[in-house]
Short mmCIF file of N, CA and C in Angstrom, two decimals:
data_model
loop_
_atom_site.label_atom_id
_atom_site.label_comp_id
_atom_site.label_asym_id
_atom_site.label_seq_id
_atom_site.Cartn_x
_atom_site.Cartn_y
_atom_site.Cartn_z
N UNK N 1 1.21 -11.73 -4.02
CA UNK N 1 0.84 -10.37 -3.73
C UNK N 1 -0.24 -9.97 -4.73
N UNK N 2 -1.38 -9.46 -4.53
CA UNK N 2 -2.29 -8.75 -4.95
C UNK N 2 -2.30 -7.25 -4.95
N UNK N 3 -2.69 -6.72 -6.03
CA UNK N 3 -3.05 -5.14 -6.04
C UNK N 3 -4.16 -4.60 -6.62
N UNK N 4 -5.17 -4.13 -5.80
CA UNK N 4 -6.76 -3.96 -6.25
C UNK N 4 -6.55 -2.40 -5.94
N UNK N 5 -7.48 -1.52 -7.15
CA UNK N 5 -7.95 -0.55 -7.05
C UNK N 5 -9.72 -0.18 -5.76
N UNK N 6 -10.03 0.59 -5.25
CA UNK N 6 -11.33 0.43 -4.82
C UNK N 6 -12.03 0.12 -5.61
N UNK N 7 -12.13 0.80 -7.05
CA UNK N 7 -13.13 0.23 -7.98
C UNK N 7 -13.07 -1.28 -8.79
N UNK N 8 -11.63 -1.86 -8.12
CA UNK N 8 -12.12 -3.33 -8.24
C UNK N 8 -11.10 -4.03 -9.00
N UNK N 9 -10.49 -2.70 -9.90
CA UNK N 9 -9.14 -3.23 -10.71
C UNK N 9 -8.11 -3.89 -10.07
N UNK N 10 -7.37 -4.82 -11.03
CA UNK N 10 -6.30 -5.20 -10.38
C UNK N 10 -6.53 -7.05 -10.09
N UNK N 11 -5.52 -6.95 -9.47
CA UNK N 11 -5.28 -8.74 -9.60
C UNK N 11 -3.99 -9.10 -9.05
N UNK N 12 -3.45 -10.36 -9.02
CA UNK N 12 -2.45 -11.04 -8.49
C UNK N 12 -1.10 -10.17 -9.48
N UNK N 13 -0.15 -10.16 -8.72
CA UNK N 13 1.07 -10.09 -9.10
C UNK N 13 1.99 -11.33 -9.34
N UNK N 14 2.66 -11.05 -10.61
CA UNK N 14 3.62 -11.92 -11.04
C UNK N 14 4.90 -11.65 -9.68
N UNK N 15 5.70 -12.65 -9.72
CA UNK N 15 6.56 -12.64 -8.71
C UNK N 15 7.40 -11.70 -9.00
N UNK N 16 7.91 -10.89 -10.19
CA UNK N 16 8.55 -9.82 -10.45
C UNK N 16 8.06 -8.27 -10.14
N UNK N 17 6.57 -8.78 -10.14
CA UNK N 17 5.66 -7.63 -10.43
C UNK N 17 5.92 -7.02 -8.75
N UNK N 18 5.51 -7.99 -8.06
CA UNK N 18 5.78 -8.53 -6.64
C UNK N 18 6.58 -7.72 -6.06
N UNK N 19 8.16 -8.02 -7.00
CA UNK N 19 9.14 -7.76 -6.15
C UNK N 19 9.81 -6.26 -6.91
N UNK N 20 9.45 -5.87 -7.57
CA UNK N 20 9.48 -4.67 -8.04
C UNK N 20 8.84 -3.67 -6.89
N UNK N 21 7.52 -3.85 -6.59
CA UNK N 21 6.93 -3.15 -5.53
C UNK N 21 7.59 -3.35 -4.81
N UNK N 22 7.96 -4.81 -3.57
CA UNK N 22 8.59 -4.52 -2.33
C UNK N 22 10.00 -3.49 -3.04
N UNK N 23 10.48 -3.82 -3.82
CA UNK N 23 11.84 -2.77 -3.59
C UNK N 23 11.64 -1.03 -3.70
N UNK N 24 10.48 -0.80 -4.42
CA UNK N 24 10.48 0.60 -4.45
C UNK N 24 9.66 1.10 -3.07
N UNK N 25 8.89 0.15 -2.33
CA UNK N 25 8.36 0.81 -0.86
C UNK N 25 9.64 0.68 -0.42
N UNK N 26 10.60 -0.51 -0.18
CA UNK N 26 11.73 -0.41 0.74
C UNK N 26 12.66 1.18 0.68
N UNK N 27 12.36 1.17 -0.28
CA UNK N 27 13.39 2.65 -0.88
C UNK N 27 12.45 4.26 -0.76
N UNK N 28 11.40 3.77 -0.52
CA UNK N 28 10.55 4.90 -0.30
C UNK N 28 10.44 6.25 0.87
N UNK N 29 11.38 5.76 1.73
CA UNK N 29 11.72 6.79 2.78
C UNK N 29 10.62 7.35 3.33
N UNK N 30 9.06 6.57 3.54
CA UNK N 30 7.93 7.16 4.50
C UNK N 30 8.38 7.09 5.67
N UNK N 31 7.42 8.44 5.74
CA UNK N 31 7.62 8.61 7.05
C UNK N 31 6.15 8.55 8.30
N UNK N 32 6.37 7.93 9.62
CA UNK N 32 5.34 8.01 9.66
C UNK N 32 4.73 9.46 10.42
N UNK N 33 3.04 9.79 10.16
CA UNK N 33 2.37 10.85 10.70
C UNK N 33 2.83 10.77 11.90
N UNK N 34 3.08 12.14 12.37
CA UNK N 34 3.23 12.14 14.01
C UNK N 34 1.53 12.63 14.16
N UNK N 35 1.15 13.51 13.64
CA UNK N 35 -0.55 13.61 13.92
C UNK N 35 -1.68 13.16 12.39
N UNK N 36 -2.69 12.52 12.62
CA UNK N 36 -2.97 12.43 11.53
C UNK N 36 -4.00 13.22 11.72
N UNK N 37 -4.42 14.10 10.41
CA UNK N 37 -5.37 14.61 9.75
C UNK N 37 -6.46 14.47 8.92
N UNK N 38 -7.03 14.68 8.51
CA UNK N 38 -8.35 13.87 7.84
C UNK N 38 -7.80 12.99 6.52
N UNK N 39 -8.07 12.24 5.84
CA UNK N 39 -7.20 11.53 5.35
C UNK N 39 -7.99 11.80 3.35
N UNK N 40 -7.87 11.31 2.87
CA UNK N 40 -8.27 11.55 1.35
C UNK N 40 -9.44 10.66 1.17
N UNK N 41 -10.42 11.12 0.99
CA UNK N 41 -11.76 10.11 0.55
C UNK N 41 -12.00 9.45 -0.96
N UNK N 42 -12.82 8.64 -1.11
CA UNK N 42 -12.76 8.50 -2.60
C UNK N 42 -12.13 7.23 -3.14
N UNK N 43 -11.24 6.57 -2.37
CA UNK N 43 -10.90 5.30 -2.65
C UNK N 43 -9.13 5.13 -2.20
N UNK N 44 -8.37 3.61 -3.09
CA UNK N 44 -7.01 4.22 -2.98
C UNK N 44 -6.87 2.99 -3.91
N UNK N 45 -5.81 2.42 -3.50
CA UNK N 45 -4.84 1.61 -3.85
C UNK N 45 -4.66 0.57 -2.89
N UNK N 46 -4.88 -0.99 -2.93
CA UNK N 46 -4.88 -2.19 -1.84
C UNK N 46 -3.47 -2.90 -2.05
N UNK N 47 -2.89 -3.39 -1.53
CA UNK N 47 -1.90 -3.94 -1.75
C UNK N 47 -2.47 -5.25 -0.47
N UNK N 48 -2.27 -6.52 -1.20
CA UNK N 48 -2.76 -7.70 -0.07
C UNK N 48 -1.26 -8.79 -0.38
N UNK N 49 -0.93 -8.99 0.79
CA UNK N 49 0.33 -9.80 0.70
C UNK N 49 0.09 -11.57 0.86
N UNK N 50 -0.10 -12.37 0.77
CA UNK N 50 -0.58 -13.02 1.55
C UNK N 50 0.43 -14.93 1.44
N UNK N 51 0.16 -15.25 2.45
CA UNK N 51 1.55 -16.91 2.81
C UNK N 51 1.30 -17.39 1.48
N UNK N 52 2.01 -18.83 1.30
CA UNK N 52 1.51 -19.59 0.44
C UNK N 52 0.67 -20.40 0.45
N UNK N 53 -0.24 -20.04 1.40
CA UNK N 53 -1.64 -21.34 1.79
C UNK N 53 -3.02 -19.96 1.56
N UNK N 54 -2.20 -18.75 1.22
CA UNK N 54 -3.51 -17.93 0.73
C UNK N 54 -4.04 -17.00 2.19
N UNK N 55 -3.22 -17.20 3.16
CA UNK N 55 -3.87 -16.35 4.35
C UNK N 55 -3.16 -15.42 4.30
N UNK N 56 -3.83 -14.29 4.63
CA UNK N 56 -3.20 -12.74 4.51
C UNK N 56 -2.22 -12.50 5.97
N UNK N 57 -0.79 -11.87 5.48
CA UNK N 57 -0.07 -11.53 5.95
C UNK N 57 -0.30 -10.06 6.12
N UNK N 58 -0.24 -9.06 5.12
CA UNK N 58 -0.86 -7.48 5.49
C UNK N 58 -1.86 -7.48 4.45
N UNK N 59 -1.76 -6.15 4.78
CA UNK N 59 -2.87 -5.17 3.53
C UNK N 59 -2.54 -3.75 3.94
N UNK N 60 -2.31 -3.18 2.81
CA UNK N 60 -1.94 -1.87 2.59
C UNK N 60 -2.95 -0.99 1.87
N UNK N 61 -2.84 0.43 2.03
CA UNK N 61 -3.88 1.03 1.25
C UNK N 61 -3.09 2.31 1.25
N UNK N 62 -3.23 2.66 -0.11
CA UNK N 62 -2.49 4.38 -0.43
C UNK N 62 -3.53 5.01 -1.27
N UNK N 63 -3.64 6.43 -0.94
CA UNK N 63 -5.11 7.17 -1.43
C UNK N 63 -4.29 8.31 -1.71
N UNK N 64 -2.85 8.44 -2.16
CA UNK N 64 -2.55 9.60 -2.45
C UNK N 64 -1.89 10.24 -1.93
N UNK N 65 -1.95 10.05 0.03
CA UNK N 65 -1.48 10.84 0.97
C UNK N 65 -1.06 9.75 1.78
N UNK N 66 -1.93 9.27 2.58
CA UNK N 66 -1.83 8.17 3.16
C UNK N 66 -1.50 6.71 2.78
N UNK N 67 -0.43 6.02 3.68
CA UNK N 67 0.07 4.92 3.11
C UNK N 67 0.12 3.99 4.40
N UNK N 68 -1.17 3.28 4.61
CA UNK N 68 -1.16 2.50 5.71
C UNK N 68 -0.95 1.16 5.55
N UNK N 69 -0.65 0.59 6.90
CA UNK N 69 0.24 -0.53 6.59
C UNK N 69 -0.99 -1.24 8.10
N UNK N 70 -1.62 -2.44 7.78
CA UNK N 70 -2.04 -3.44 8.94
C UNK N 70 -1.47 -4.85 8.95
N UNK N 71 -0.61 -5.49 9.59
CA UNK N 71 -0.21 -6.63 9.63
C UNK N 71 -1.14 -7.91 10.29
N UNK N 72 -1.47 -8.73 9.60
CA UNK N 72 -2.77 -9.80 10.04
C UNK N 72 -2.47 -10.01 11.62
N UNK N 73 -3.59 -9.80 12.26
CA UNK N 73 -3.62 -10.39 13.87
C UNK N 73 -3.08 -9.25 14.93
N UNK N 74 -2.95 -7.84 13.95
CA UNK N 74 -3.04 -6.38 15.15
C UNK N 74 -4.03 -5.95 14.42
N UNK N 75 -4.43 -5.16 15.85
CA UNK N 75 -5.39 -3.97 15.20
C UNK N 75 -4.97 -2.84 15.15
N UNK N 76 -3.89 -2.65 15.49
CA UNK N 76 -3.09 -0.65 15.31
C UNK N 76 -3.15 -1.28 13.67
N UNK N 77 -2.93 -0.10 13.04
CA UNK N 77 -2.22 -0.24 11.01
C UNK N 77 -1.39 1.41 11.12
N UNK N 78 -0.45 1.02 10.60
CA UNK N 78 0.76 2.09 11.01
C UNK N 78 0.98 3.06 9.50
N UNK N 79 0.50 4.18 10.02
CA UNK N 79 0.13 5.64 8.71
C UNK N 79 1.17 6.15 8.71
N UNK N 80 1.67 6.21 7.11
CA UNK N 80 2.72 7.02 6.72
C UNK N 80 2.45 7.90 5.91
N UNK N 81 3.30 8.85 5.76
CA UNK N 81 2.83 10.13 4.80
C UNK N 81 3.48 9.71 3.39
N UNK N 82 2.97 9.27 2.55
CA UNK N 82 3.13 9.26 1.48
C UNK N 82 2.82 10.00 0.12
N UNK N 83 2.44 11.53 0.63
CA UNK N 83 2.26 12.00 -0.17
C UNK N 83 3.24 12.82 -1.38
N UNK N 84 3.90 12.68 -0.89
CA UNK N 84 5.43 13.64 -2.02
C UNK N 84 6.11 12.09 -2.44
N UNK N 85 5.63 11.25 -2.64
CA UNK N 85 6.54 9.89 -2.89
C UNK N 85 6.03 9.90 -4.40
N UNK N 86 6.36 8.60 -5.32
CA UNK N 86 6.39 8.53 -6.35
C UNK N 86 5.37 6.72 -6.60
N UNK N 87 4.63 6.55 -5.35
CA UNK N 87 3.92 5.39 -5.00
C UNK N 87 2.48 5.63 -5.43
N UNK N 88 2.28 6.58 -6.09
CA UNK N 88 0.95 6.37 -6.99
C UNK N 88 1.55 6.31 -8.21
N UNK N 89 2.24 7.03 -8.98
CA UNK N 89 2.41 6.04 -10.44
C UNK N 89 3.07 4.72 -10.39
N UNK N 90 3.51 4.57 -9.76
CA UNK N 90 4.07 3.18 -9.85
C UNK N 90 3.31 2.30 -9.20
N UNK N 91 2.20 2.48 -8.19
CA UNK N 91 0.72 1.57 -8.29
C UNK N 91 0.31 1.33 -9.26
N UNK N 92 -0.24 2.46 -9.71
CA UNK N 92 -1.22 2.53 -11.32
C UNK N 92 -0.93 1.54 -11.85
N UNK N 93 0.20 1.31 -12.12
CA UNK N 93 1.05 0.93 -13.62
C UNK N 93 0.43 -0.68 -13.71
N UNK N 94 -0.13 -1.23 -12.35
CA UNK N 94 -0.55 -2.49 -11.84
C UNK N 94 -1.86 -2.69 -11.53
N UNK N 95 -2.26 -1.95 -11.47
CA UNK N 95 -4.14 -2.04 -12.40
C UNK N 95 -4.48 -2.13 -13.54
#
C-alpha cells in the first residue's frame, strides 16, 4: 500500500502502517453521497493498494470531504462523505 500527498509526499507503507489504515477506514462508518456537490479543490490524499506483482488493485483519494474509492478495471469510483471522520489526521501522520 502506498500513500501520496498531491504535492508528492509520501511513499510505500510498512505492512503495519498498511494495516493500521485498512482498520481505521473499516471502522469509519462513511457514508455514501446520495447527491454530490462540488467537491474540495486543491489536492488530497492518494491511497494506492496494489497485488504483489505491483498492479493496482484501487486508489483512493480524500480532500477533506470527499473519500472516493475506484477499484482497477471499473469506471464508476464510489464517493463517500468523509467529512466529519477523523481520516485526515490519521492520513497526515503518513506523509
Amino acid at each position: 500500500m502506498e500513500v501520496y500527498s498531491t504535492d508528492g509526499d509520501g511513499g510505500e507503507l510498512s505492512a503495519d502502517e498498511a494495516a493500521a489504515i485498512a482498520d481505521t477506514l473499516s471502522s469509519a462508518e462513511l457514508r455514501l453521497f446520495s447527491s454530490l456537490g462540488n467537491p474540495i479543490t486543491g489536492g488530497g490524499i492518494h491511497i494506492i493498494g496494489c497485488d504483489g506483482e505491483g498492479a493496482m488493485l484501487y486508489h483512493t483519494v480524500f480532500d477533506g470531504s470527499w473519500f472516493s474509492v475506484q477499484f482497477a478495471g471499473e469506471d464508476a469510483a464510489y464517493v463517500f462523505d468523509g467529512e466529519n471522520t477523523t481520516l485526515n489526521d490519521l492520513l497526515r501522520q503518513y506523509l
